[in-house]
Amino acid sequence: MPPITNDWADKLKDEYKKDYYKKLFEFVGAEYGSHTIYPPGDDIFNAFHLTPLKDVKVVIIGQDPYHEPGQAHGLSFSVKPGIDTPPSLVNIYKELQSDLGCYIPNNGYLVKWAEQGVLLLNAVLTVRAHAAASHQNKGWENFTDAVIRIVNEVDRPIVFLLWGNFARSKKAMLTNPNHLVLEAPHPSPLSAHRGFFGCRHFSKANEFLTVHGVQPIDWQIENI
């Protein structure tokens, strides 16, 4: 796992000393040595590399990395160029089209969001190939909960988008009145029609940022 070297490093340094993280580090290393694991090791912490804490404006919480070849690259909901856009992201694009008039792009590569301050954080940062949830309850949740608490403590306005029951379970940690917390069903085809469609989270997030003097997010992902 490549080290996180930007402003996250100082905030997270105490986590690296904890027993759970030492066990997690050993577990992840052994898994990469004996199985096909996603994302590639150099991509595990891309959410942090691409979105320094000082730049965070929006947090989107996912659960697990994608577990099929070529998909996961360290950002929740995002896939690499040339990979079919996954169904949940297709529905995110549909909501963006309805909410903000964005066209639906030909790719699911969300680096543009990350570089603007959208922290695309999965609760679990690694997974075995073809085995969803295979790295849950190994310590990653402790680490990413610490990340959520760190962002919660930041006093500038930040928007948290909690989609689905798992992400919504993190709401109890979000206690800072400076922030905006928006909840909706998951964009999965199984649940998007229960209220994700029509939630208008993207325009609401931008309205909140703008009112507080923060540059809004350009949510349009361009065609490749």
Tab-separated table of C-alpha atoms in Angstrom:
chain	number	residue	atom	x	y	z
A	1	MET	CA	0.000	0.000	0.000
A	2	PRO	CA	1.642	3.264	-1.072
A	3	PRO	CA	1.782	5.832	1.725
A	4	ILE	CA	-0.607	8.750	1.872
A	5	THR	CA	1.698	11.762	1.715
A	6	ASN	CA	-0.539	14.841	1.547
A	7	ASP	CA	-2.368	16.530	4.446
A	8	TRP	CA	-4.242	13.322	5.241
A	9	ALA	CA	-0.959	11.812	6.479
A	10	ASP	CA	-0.761	13.850	9.654
A	11	LYS	CA	-4.450	13.365	10.441
A	12	LEU	CA	-4.265	9.605	9.965
A	13	LYS	CA	-0.900	8.917	11.581
A	14	ASP	CA	-2.412	7.712	14.852
A	15	GLU	CA	-4.476	5.094	13.007
A	16	TYR	CA	-1.345	3.429	11.663
A	17	LYS	CA	-0.168	2.752	15.224
A	18	LYS	CA	-3.330	0.947	16.298
A	19	ASP	CA	-3.552	-2.822	16.585
A	20	TYR	CA	-6.417	-3.106	14.092
A	21	TYR	CA	-4.388	-1.325	11.410
A	22	LYS	CA	-1.321	-3.487	11.969
A	23	LYS	CA	-3.492	-6.594	11.551
A	24	LEU	CA	-5.195	-5.060	8.521
A	25	PHE	CA	-1.847	-4.235	6.907
A	26	GLU	CA	-0.672	-7.824	7.374
A	27	PHE	CA	-3.944	-9.238	6.095
A	28	VAL	CA	-3.988	-7.064	2.980
A	29	GLY	CA	-0.362	-7.848	2.208
A	30	ALA	CA	-1.004	-11.584	2.496
A	31	GLU	CA	-4.096	-11.315	0.304
A	32	TYR	CA	-2.218	-9.518	-2.477
A	33	GLY	CA	0.464	-12.169	-2.238
A	34	SER	CA	-1.925	-15.111	-2.602
A	35	HIS	CA	-5.024	-13.924	-4.512
A	36	THR	CA	-6.109	-11.483	-7.188
A	37	ILE	CA	-7.149	-8.381	-5.261
A	38	TYR	CA	-8.772	-5.180	-6.475
A	39	PRO	CA	-7.960	-2.388	-6.857
A	40	PRO	CA	-4.262	-2.672	-7.809
A	41	GLY	CA	-2.120	-1.964	-4.765
A	42	ASP	CA	-0.984	1.435	-6.008
A	43	ASP	CA	-4.632	2.541	-6.314
A	44	ILE	CA	-5.889	1.617	-2.819
A	45	PHE	CA	-5.615	5.154	-1.462
A	46	ASN	CA	-6.478	7.080	-4.622
A	47	ALA	CA	-9.413	8.809	-2.920
A	48	PHE	CA	-6.925	10.424	-0.546
A	49	HIS	CA	-4.221	11.095	-3.132
A	50	LEU	CA	-6.680	12.841	-5.464
A	51	THR	CA	-8.699	14.692	-2.812
A	52	PRO	CA	-6.563	16.250	-0.059
A	53	LEU	CA	-8.445	17.006	3.153
A	54	LYS	CA	-8.034	20.753	2.616
A	55	ASP	CA	-9.976	20.434	-0.664
A	56	VAL	CA	-12.878	18.231	0.472
A	57	LYS	CA	-16.257	19.774	-0.384
A	58	VAL	CA	-18.457	16.697	-0.819
A	59	VAL	CA	-18.205	13.142	0.551
A	60	ILE	CA	-19.863	10.209	-1.239
A	61	ILE	CA	-19.686	6.993	0.777
A	62	GLY	CA	-19.652	3.623	-0.982
A	63	GLN	CA	-19.315	0.190	0.560
A	64	ASP	CA	-16.969	-2.134	-1.353
A	65	PRO	CA	-14.700	-1.797	-4.390
A	66	TYR	CA	-15.915	-3.369	-7.614
A	67	HIS	CA	-14.673	-6.951	-7.777
A	68	GLU	CA	-14.423	-7.680	-11.503
A	69	PRO	CA	-11.323	-7.102	-13.680
A	70	GLY	CA	-10.356	-3.561	-14.579
A	71	GLN	CA	-13.111	-1.816	-12.662
A	72	ALA	CA	-11.871	-0.642	-9.262
A	73	HIS	CA	-9.254	2.077	-9.005
A	74	GLY	CA	-9.724	3.434	-5.496
A	75	LEU	CA	-12.720	5.773	-5.930
A	76	SER	CA	-16.231	4.792	-4.891
A	77	PHE	CA	-18.634	4.256	-7.818
A	78	SER	CA	-15.876	5.039	-10.379
A	79	VAL	CA	-14.415	2.672	-12.980
A	80	LYS	CA	-11.427	2.994	-15.264
A	81	PRO	CA	-11.793	4.253	-18.849
A	82	GLY	CA	-12.824	1.552	-21.289
A	83	ILE	CA	-14.876	-0.333	-18.683
A	84	ASP	CA	-18.669	-0.466	-18.979
A	85	THR	CA	-20.398	1.979	-16.641
A	86	PRO	CA	-21.831	-0.071	-13.739
A	87	PRO	CA	-25.610	-0.006	-13.171
A	88	SER	CA	-25.520	2.157	-10.029
A	89	LEU	CA	-23.396	4.763	-11.782
A	90	VAL	CA	-25.731	4.675	-14.779
A	91	ASN	CA	-28.513	5.653	-12.375
A	92	ILE	CA	-26.350	8.386	-10.837
A	93	TYR	CA	-25.882	9.785	-14.336
A	94	LYS	CA	-29.641	9.603	-14.959
A	95	GLU	CA	-30.285	11.613	-11.811
A	96	LEU	CA	-27.616	14.134	-12.827
A	97	GLN	CA	-29.316	14.496	-16.201
A	98	SER	CA	-32.691	15.060	-14.552
A	99	ASP	CA	-31.339	17.339	-11.838
A	100	LEU	CA	-28.757	19.460	-13.655
A	101	GLY	CA	-29.179	18.655	-17.340
A	102	CYS	CA	-25.861	16.820	-17.596
A	103	TYR	CA	-25.496	14.558	-20.610
A	104	ILE	CA	-24.806	10.894	-19.895
A	105	PRO	CA	-21.133	10.266	-20.722
A	106	ASN	CA	-19.613	7.223	-22.378
A	107	ASN	CA	-17.468	6.324	-19.360
A	108	GLY	CA	-17.571	5.943	-15.586
A	109	TYR	CA	-14.250	7.601	-14.759
A	110	LEU	CA	-14.940	10.013	-11.886
A	111	VAL	CA	-11.453	11.463	-11.356
A	112	LYS	CA	-12.805	14.884	-12.385
A	113	TRP	CA	-15.050	14.844	-9.306
A	114	ALA	CA	-12.216	13.776	-7.012
A	115	GLU	CA	-9.960	16.542	-8.284
A	116	GLN	CA	-12.655	19.114	-7.469
A	117	GLY	CA	-13.016	18.022	-3.860
A	118	VAL	CA	-15.468	15.118	-3.992
A	119	LEU	CA	-14.098	12.469	-1.613
A	120	LEU	CA	-15.209	9.187	-3.198
A	121	LEU	CA	-14.755	7.005	-0.140
A	122	ASN	CA	-15.502	3.304	0.053
A	123	ALA	CA	-15.874	1.949	3.576
A	124	VAL	CA	-13.765	-1.063	2.564
A	125	LEU	CA	-10.809	-0.345	0.299
A	126	THR	CA	-9.897	-3.796	-1.073
A	127	VAL	CA	-11.700	-6.934	-2.263
A	128	ARG	CA	-10.888	-10.363	-3.700
A	129	ALA	CA	-11.637	-10.860	-7.367
A	130	HIS	CA	-15.185	-12.123	-7.965
A	131	ALA	CA	-15.917	-12.168	-4.206
A	132	ALA	CA	-18.018	-9.240	-3.043
A	133	ALA	CA	-17.592	-8.234	0.608
A	134	SER	CA	-14.613	-10.573	1.008
A	135	HIS	CA	-12.559	-7.955	2.862
A	136	GLN	CA	-15.316	-6.637	5.094
A	137	ASN	CA	-14.766	-6.759	8.859
A	138	LYS	CA	-10.983	-6.982	8.505
A	139	GLY	CA	-10.282	-3.463	9.772
A	140	TRP	CA	-10.969	-1.191	6.834
A	141	GLU	CA	-14.199	0.035	8.415
A	142	ASN	CA	-12.261	1.236	11.469
A	143	PHE	CA	-9.939	3.192	9.196
A	144	THR	CA	-12.613	4.777	7.040
A	145	ASP	CA	-14.779	5.591	10.070
A	146	ALA	CA	-11.754	7.515	11.357
A	147	VAL	CA	-11.667	9.346	8.017
A	148	ILE	CA	-15.351	10.267	8.326
A	149	ARG	CA	-14.773	11.607	11.845
A	150	ILE	CA	-11.818	13.665	10.634
A	151	VAL	CA	-13.937	15.253	7.897
A	152	ASN	CA	-16.775	15.811	10.364
A	153	GLU	CA	-14.427	17.880	12.526
A	154	VAL	CA	-13.542	20.246	9.675
A	155	ASP	CA	-15.328	23.532	10.294
A	156	ARG	CA	-15.849	24.686	6.707
A	157	PRO	CA	-19.098	23.659	4.953
A	158	ILE	CA	-19.004	20.097	3.549
A	159	VAL	CA	-21.814	18.034	2.023
A	160	PHE	CA	-22.221	14.337	2.854
A	161	LEU	CA	-24.233	12.275	0.367
A	162	LEU	CA	-25.488	9.116	2.079
A	163	TRP	CA	-27.037	6.713	-0.430
A	164	GLY	CA	-28.491	3.466	0.863
A	165	ASN	CA	-28.752	1.928	4.296
A	166	PHE	CA	-25.035	1.274	4.682
A	167	ALA	CA	-23.999	4.858	3.991
A	168	ARG	CA	-26.877	6.162	6.085
A	169	SER	CA	-25.587	4.138	9.029
A	170	LYS	CA	-22.676	6.619	9.182
A	171	LYS	CA	-24.995	9.536	9.920
A	172	ALA	CA	-24.523	9.241	13.683
A	173	MET	CA	-20.890	10.313	13.236
A	174	LEU	CA	-21.876	13.503	11.398
A	175	THR	CA	-22.438	15.928	14.247
A	176	ASN	CA	-20.940	19.161	12.926
A	177	PRO	CA	-23.663	21.780	12.286
A	178	ASN	CA	-21.517	23.409	9.581
A	179	HIS	CA	-22.155	20.453	7.280
A	180	LEU	CA	-25.100	19.369	5.137
A	181	VAL	CA	-26.150	15.699	5.274
A	182	LEU	CA	-28.363	14.444	2.449
A	183	GLU	CA	-29.858	10.931	2.487
A	184	ALA	CA	-31.493	8.839	-0.227
A	185	PRO	CA	-31.945	5.215	-1.239
A	186	HIS	CA	-29.021	3.587	-3.026
A	187	PRO	CA	-28.720	4.243	-6.789
A	188	SER	CA	-28.681	0.499	-7.435
A	189	PRO	CA	-31.328	-0.703	-9.906
A	190	LEU	CA	-32.899	-2.540	-6.952
A	191	SER	CA	-33.626	0.644	-5.034
A	192	ALA	CA	-33.134	3.774	-7.171
A	193	HIS	CA	-36.866	4.064	-7.882
A	194	ARG	CA	-37.589	4.274	-4.148
A	195	GLY	CA	-36.347	7.842	-3.943
A	196	PHE	CA	-32.860	8.145	-5.364
A	197	PHE	CA	-34.385	9.317	-8.608
A	198	GLY	CA	-35.657	12.798	-7.907
A	199	CYS	CA	-33.529	13.382	-4.788
A	200	ARG	CA	-31.746	16.295	-6.523
A	201	HIS	CA	-28.696	15.838	-4.305
A	202	PHE	CA	-26.329	17.326	-6.855
A	203	SER	CA	-28.123	20.648	-7.198
A	204	LYS	CA	-28.761	20.758	-3.444
A	205	ALA	CA	-25.063	20.206	-2.766
A	206	ASN	CA	-24.090	22.977	-5.180
A	207	GLU	CA	-26.675	25.363	-3.736
A	208	PHE	CA	-25.305	24.753	-0.245
A	209	LEU	CA	-21.706	25.283	-1.358
A	210	THR	CA	-22.581	28.431	-3.284
A	211	VAL	CA	-24.533	29.965	-0.382
A	212	HIS	CA	-21.451	29.444	1.798
A	213	GLY	CA	-19.080	31.032	-0.703
A	214	VAL	CA	-17.579	27.753	-1.913
A	215	GLN	CA	-17.016	27.003	-5.597
A	216	PRO	CA	-19.668	24.437	-6.624
A	217	ILE	CA	-18.866	21.123	-8.278
A	218	ASP	CA	-18.954	20.768	-12.050
A	219	TRP	CA	-20.668	17.374	-12.048
A	220	GLN	CA	-20.474	16.825	-15.810
A	221	ILE	CA	-18.205	13.900	-16.652
A	222	GLU	CA	-17.070	14.399	-20.247
A	223	ASN	CA	-17.010	11.782	-22.953
A	224	ILE	CA	-13.676	10.117	-23.615
